Amino acid sequence: MDTTATIIFIIAAFSLGIIIILQRDKIPASMRRGFAIASIVFIAFAFFLIVYSLTTMGS
């Protein structure tokens, strides 16, 4: 598994979540729900990658 790409994805997913939370007033209402769902999916996958990398670290 390429750790550099994984780390970049994790940082990008959490950054997107922070940006969506901080800038929620400036996002149009029609796009807000889609951005929120996409952020949740990306952050959940980032958590999965963190847990997966921790469980496969010894092997």
PDB file of N, CA and C in Angstrom:
ATOM      1  N   MET A   1       0.838  -1.164   0.000  1.00  0.00           N
ATOM      2  CA  MET A   1       0.000   0.000   0.000  1.00  0.00           C
ATOM      3  C   MET A   1       0.893   1.240   0.000  1.00  0.00           C
ATOM      4  N   ASP A   2       0.546   2.197  -0.828  1.00  0.00           N
ATOM      5  CA  ASP A   2       1.319   3.426  -0.941  1.00  0.00           C
ATOM      6  C   ASP A   2       0.941   4.367   0.202  1.00  0.00           C
ATOM      7  N   THR A   3       1.852   4.537   1.148  1.00  0.00           N
ATOM      8  CA  THR A   3       1.528   5.330   2.331  1.00  0.00           C
ATOM      9  C   THR A   3       1.444   6.814   2.038  1.00  0.00           C
ATOM     10  N   THR A   4       2.202   7.285   1.058  1.00  0.00           N
ATOM     11  CA  THR A   4       2.164   8.707   0.734  1.00  0.00           C
ATOM     12  C   THR A   4       0.793   9.107   0.211  1.00  0.00           C
ATOM     13  N   ALA A   5       0.254   8.326  -0.691  1.00  0.00           N
ATOM     14  CA  ALA A   5      -1.079   8.627  -1.229  1.00  0.00           C
ATOM     15  C   ALA A   5      -2.139   8.523  -0.142  1.00  0.00           C
ATOM     16  N   THR A   6      -1.995   7.572   0.757  1.00  0.00           N
ATOM     17  CA  THR A   6      -2.956   7.404   1.844  1.00  0.00           C
ATOM     18  C   THR A   6      -2.930   8.609   2.776  1.00  0.00           C
ATOM     19  N   ILE A   7      -1.740   9.059   3.137  1.00  0.00           N
ATOM     20  CA  ILE A   7      -1.616  10.207   4.029  1.00  0.00           C
ATOM     21  C   ILE A   7      -2.161  11.467   3.369  1.00  0.00           C
ATOM     22  N   ILE A   8      -1.896  11.651   2.096  1.00  0.00           N
ATOM     23  CA  ILE A   8      -2.414  12.813   1.377  1.00  0.00           C
ATOM     24  C   ILE A   8      -3.936  12.769   1.336  1.00  0.00           C
ATOM     25  N   PHE A   9      -4.522  11.592   1.092  1.00  0.00           N
ATOM     26  CA  PHE A   9      -5.978  11.475   1.064  1.00  0.00           C
ATOM     27  C   PHE A   9      -6.576  11.778   2.432  1.00  0.00           C
ATOM     28  N   ILE A  10      -5.962  11.273   3.496  1.00  0.00           N
ATOM     29  CA  ILE A  10      -6.477  11.506   4.848  1.00  0.00           C
ATOM     30  C   ILE A  10      -6.449  12.995   5.176  1.00  0.00           C
ATOM     31  N   ILE A  11      -5.345  13.658   4.873  1.00  0.00           N
ATOM     32  CA  ILE A  11      -5.237  15.095   5.125  1.00  0.00           C
ATOM     33  C   ILE A  11      -6.267  15.861   4.298  1.00  0.00           C
ATOM     34  N   ALA A  12      -6.429  15.484   3.044  1.00  0.00           N
ATOM     35  CA  ALA A  12      -7.392  16.174   2.182  1.00  0.00           C
ATOM     36  C   ALA A  12      -8.825  15.958   2.655  1.00  0.00           C
ATOM     37  N   ALA A  13      -9.158  14.750   3.102  1.00  0.00           N
ATOM     38  CA  ALA A  13     -10.517  14.470   3.568  1.00  0.00           C
ATOM     39  C   ALA A  13     -10.847  15.280   4.809  1.00  0.00           C
ATOM     40  N   PHE A  14      -9.934  15.314   5.768  1.00  0.00           N
ATOM     41  CA  PHE A  14     -10.186  16.084   6.978  1.00  0.00           C
ATOM     42  C   PHE A  14     -10.187  17.584   6.692  1.00  0.00           C
ATOM     43  N   SER A  15      -9.355  18.029   5.781  1.00  0.00           N
ATOM     44  CA  SER A  15      -9.350  19.442   5.406  1.00  0.00           C
ATOM     45  C   SER A  15     -10.666  19.835   4.750  1.00  0.00           C
ATOM     46  N   LEU A  16     -11.185  18.982   3.881  1.00  0.00           N
ATOM     47  CA  LEU A  16     -12.476  19.246   3.252  1.00  0.00           C
ATOM     48  C   LEU A  16     -13.576  19.341   4.299  1.00  0.00           C
ATOM     49  N   GLY A  17     -13.561  18.441   5.280  1.00  0.00           N
ATOM     50  CA  GLY A  17     -14.554  18.500   6.340  1.00  0.00           C
ATOM     51  C   GLY A  17     -14.475  19.786   7.139  1.00  0.00           C
ATOM     52  N   ILE A  18     -13.272  20.218   7.443  1.00  0.00           N
ATOM     53  CA  ILE A  18     -13.097  21.467   8.202  1.00  0.00           C
ATOM     54  C   ILE A  18     -13.566  22.663   7.384  1.00  0.00           C
ATOM     55  N   ILE A  19     -13.235  22.675   6.106  1.00  0.00           N
ATOM     56  CA  ILE A  19     -13.652  23.786   5.241  1.00  0.00           C
ATOM     57  C   ILE A  19     -15.167  23.831   5.118  1.00  0.00           C
ATOM     58  N   ILE A  20     -15.800  22.673   4.969  1.00  0.00           N
ATOM     59  CA  ILE A  20     -17.259  22.634   4.863  1.00  0.00           C
ATOM     60  C   ILE A  20     -17.896  23.153   6.154  1.00  0.00           C
ATOM     61  N   ILE A  21     -17.343  22.775   7.302  1.00  0.00           N
ATOM     62  CA  ILE A  21     -17.908  23.242   8.578  1.00  0.00           C
ATOM     63  C   ILE A  21     -17.713  24.748   8.751  1.00  0.00           C
ATOM     64  N   LEU A  22     -16.519  25.240   8.453  1.00  0.00           N
ATOM     65  CA  LEU A  22     -16.238  26.655   8.678  1.00  0.00           C
ATOM     66  C   LEU A  22     -16.916  27.581   7.665  1.00  0.00           C
ATOM     67  N   GLN A  23     -17.131  27.101   6.451  1.00  0.00           N
ATOM     68  CA  GLN A  23     -17.692  27.944   5.398  1.00  0.00           C
ATOM     69  C   GLN A  23     -19.134  27.580   5.052  1.00  0.00           C
ATOM     70  N   ARG A  24     -19.863  26.968   5.973  1.00  0.00           N
ATOM     71  CA  ARG A  24     -21.212  26.501   5.650  1.00  0.00           C
ATOM     72  C   ARG A  24     -22.176  27.640   5.344  1.00  0.00           C
ATOM     73  N   ASP A  25     -21.921  28.832   5.850  1.00  0.00           N
ATOM     74  CA  ASP A  25     -22.819  29.950   5.565  1.00  0.00           C
ATOM     75  C   ASP A  25     -22.645  30.481   4.145  1.00  0.00           C
ATOM     76  N   LYS A  26     -21.488  30.275   3.557  1.00  0.00           N
ATOM     77  CA  LYS A  26     -21.215  30.796   2.220  1.00  0.00           C
ATOM     78  C   LYS A  26     -21.553  29.808   1.110  1.00  0.00           C
ATOM     79  N   ILE A  27     -21.852  28.560   1.474  1.00  0.00           N
ATOM     80  CA  ILE A  27     -22.195  27.544   0.482  1.00  0.00           C
ATOM     81  C   ILE A  27     -23.683  27.658   0.171  1.00  0.00           C
ATOM     82  N   PRO A  28     -24.061  27.679  -1.105  1.00  0.00           N
ATOM     83  CA  PRO A  28     -25.485  27.751  -1.443  1.00  0.00           C
ATOM     84  C   PRO A  28     -26.255  26.556  -0.856  1.00  0.00           C
ATOM     85  N   ALA A  29     -27.493  26.808  -0.489  1.00  0.00           N
ATOM     86  CA  ALA A  29     -28.308  25.789   0.177  1.00  0.00           C
ATOM     87  C   ALA A  29     -28.507  24.552  -0.694  1.00  0.00           C
ATOM     88  N   SER A  30     -28.564  24.724  -1.988  1.00  0.00           N
ATOM     89  CA  SER A  30     -28.787  23.581  -2.870  1.00  0.00           C
ATOM     90  C   SER A  30     -27.579  22.650  -2.927  1.00  0.00           C
ATOM     91  N   MET A  31     -26.392  23.167  -2.648  1.00  0.00           N
ATOM     92  CA  MET A  31     -25.171  22.356  -2.707  1.00  0.00           C
ATOM     93  C   MET A  31     -24.718  21.875  -1.332  1.00  0.00           C
ATOM     94  N   ARG A  32     -25.270  22.441  -0.277  1.00  0.00           N
ATOM     95  CA  ARG A  32     -24.803  22.167   1.076  1.00  0.00           C
ATOM     96  C   ARG A  32     -24.952  20.694   1.458  1.00  0.00           C
ATOM     97  N   ARG A  33     -26.100  20.095   1.153  1.00  0.00           N
ATOM     98  CA  ARG A  33     -26.328  18.700   1.528  1.00  0.00           C
ATOM     99  C   ARG A  33     -25.396  17.761   0.780  1.00  0.00           C
ATOM    100  N   GLY A  34     -25.173  17.997  -0.495  1.00  0.00           N
ATOM    101  CA  GLY A  34     -24.271  17.162  -1.283  1.00  0.00           C
ATOM    102  C   GLY A  34     -22.841  17.228  -0.790  1.00  0.00           C
ATOM    103  N   PHE A  35     -22.386  18.440  -0.479  1.00  0.00           N
ATOM    104  CA  PHE A  35     -21.034  18.604   0.067  1.00  0.00           C
ATOM    105  C   PHE A  35     -20.896  17.908   1.414  1.00  0.00           C
ATOM    106  N   ALA A  36     -21.931  18.014   2.248  1.00  0.00           N
ATOM    107  CA  ALA A  36     -21.878  17.393   3.569  1.00  0.00           C
ATOM    108  C   ALA A  36     -21.822  15.869   3.450  1.00  0.00           C
ATOM    109  N   ILE A  37     -22.615  15.302   2.571  1.00  0.00           N
ATOM    110  CA  ILE A  37     -22.609  13.849   2.387  1.00  0.00           C
ATOM    111  C   ILE A  37     -21.272  13.384   1.820  1.00  0.00           C
ATOM    112  N   ALA A  38     -20.734  14.121   0.859  1.00  0.00           N
ATOM    113  CA  ALA A  38     -19.437  13.755   0.289  1.00  0.00           C
ATOM    114  C   ALA A  38     -18.341  13.837   1.347  1.00  0.00           C
ATOM    115  N   SER A  39     -18.392  14.863   2.184  1.00  0.00           N
ATOM    116  CA  SER A  39     -17.399  14.995   3.249  1.00  0.00           C
ATOM    117  C   SER A  39     -17.486  13.849   4.240  1.00  0.00           C
ATOM    118  N   ILE A  40     -18.700  13.457   4.606  1.00  0.00           N
ATOM    119  CA  ILE A  40     -18.882  12.341   5.539  1.00  0.00           C
ATOM    120  C   ILE A  40     -18.334  11.050   4.948  1.00  0.00           C
ATOM    121  N   VAL A  41     -18.592  10.820   3.674  1.00  0.00           N
ATOM    122  CA  VAL A  41     -18.089   9.603   3.023  1.00  0.00           C
ATOM    123  C   VAL A  41     -16.563   9.610   2.980  1.00  0.00           C
ATOM    124  N   PHE A  42     -15.974  10.727   2.606  1.00  0.00           N
ATOM    125  CA  PHE A  42     -14.507  10.814   2.540  1.00  0.00           C
ATOM    126  C   PHE A  42     -13.865  10.643   3.911  1.00  0.00           C
ATOM    127  N   ILE A  43     -14.446  11.268   4.936  1.00  0.00           N
ATOM    128  CA  ILE A  43     -13.890  11.154   6.282  1.00  0.00           C
ATOM    129  C   ILE A  43     -14.051   9.735   6.808  1.00  0.00           C
ATOM    130  N   ALA A  44     -15.175   9.097   6.530  1.00  0.00           N
ATOM    131  CA  ALA A  44     -15.365   7.705   6.960  1.00  0.00           C
ATOM    132  C   ALA A  44     -14.351   6.793   6.280  1.00  0.00           C
ATOM    133  N   PHE A  45     -14.100   7.003   5.009  1.00  0.00           N
ATOM    134  CA  PHE A  45     -13.105   6.196   4.310  1.00  0.00           C
ATOM    135  C   PHE A  45     -11.698   6.477   4.838  1.00  0.00           C
ATOM    136  N   ALA A  46     -11.435   7.731   5.210  1.00  0.00           N
ATOM    137  CA  ALA A  46     -10.134   8.062   5.795  1.00  0.00           C
ATOM    138  C   ALA A  46      -9.947   7.345   7.132  1.00  0.00           C
ATOM    139  N   PHE A  47     -11.002   7.300   7.953  1.00  0.00           N
ATOM    140  CA  PHE A  47     -10.930   6.541   9.199  1.00  0.00           C
ATOM    141  C   PHE A  47     -10.681   5.065   8.924  1.00  0.00           C
ATOM    142  N   PHE A  48     -11.353   4.529   7.907  1.00  0.00           N
ATOM    143  CA  PHE A  48     -11.130   3.128   7.543  1.00  0.00           C
ATOM    144  C   PHE A  48      -9.669   2.909   7.147  1.00  0.00           C
ATOM    145  N   LEU A  49      -9.108   3.819   6.374  1.00  0.00           N
ATOM    146  CA  LEU A  49      -7.710   3.678   5.970  1.00  0.00           C
ATOM    147  C   LEU A  49      -6.765   3.757   7.161  1.00  0.00           C
ATOM    148  N   ILE A  50      -7.081   4.617   8.123  1.00  0.00           N
ATOM    149  CA  ILE A  50      -6.249   4.712   9.325  1.00  0.00           C
ATOM    150  C   ILE A  50      -6.283   3.401  10.098  1.00  0.00           C
ATOM    151  N   VAL A  51      -7.485   2.872  10.318  1.00  0.00           N
ATOM    152  CA  VAL A  51      -7.629   1.621  11.067  1.00  0.00           C
ATOM    153  C   VAL A  51      -6.979   0.468  10.305  1.00  0.00           C
ATOM    154  N   TYR A  52      -7.165   0.423   8.994  1.00  0.00           N
ATOM    155  CA  TYR A  52      -6.590  -0.634   8.183  1.00  0.00           C
ATOM    156  C   TYR A  52      -5.054  -0.595   8.237  1.00  0.00           C
ATOM    157  N   SER A  53      -4.497   0.602   8.142  1.00  0.00           N
ATOM    158  CA  SER A  53      -3.032   0.699   8.177  1.00  0.00           C
ATOM    159  C   SER A  53      -2.482   0.334   9.549  1.00  0.00           C
ATOM    160  N   LEU A  54      -3.235   0.628  10.603  1.00  0.00           N
ATOM    161  CA  LEU A  54      -2.792   0.242  11.949  1.00  0.00           C
ATOM    162  C   LEU A  54      -2.859  -1.269  12.156  1.00  0.00           C
ATOM    163  N   THR A  55      -3.878  -1.921  11.596  1.00  0.00           N
ATOM    164  CA  THR A  55      -3.990  -3.366  11.768  1.00  0.00           C
ATOM    165  C   THR A  55      -2.995  -4.131  10.913  1.00  0.00           C
ATOM    166  N   THR A  56      -2.583  -3.588   9.796  1.00  0.00           N
ATOM    167  CA  THR A  56      -1.622  -4.280   8.928  1.00  0.00           C
ATOM    168  C   THR A  56      -0.205  -3.790   9.134  1.00  0.00           C
ATOM    169  N   MET A  57       0.022  -3.003  10.150  1.00  0.00           N
ATOM    170  CA  MET A  57       1.357  -2.437  10.374  1.00  0.00           C
ATOM    171  C   MET A  57       2.373  -3.521  10.727  1.00  0.00           C
ATOM    172  N   GLY A  58       1.981  -4.540  11.467  1.00  0.00           N
ATOM    173  CA  GLY A  58       2.930  -5.552  11.902  1.00  0.00           C
ATOM    174  C   GLY A  58       3.286  -6.562  10.834  1.00  0.00           C
ATOM    175  N   SER A  59       2.459  -6.684   9.818  1.00  0.00           N
ATOM    176  CA  SER A  59       2.723  -7.729   8.814  1.00  0.00           C
ATOM    177  C   SER A  59       3.461  -7.226   7.607  1.00  0.00           C
TER     178      SER A  59
END
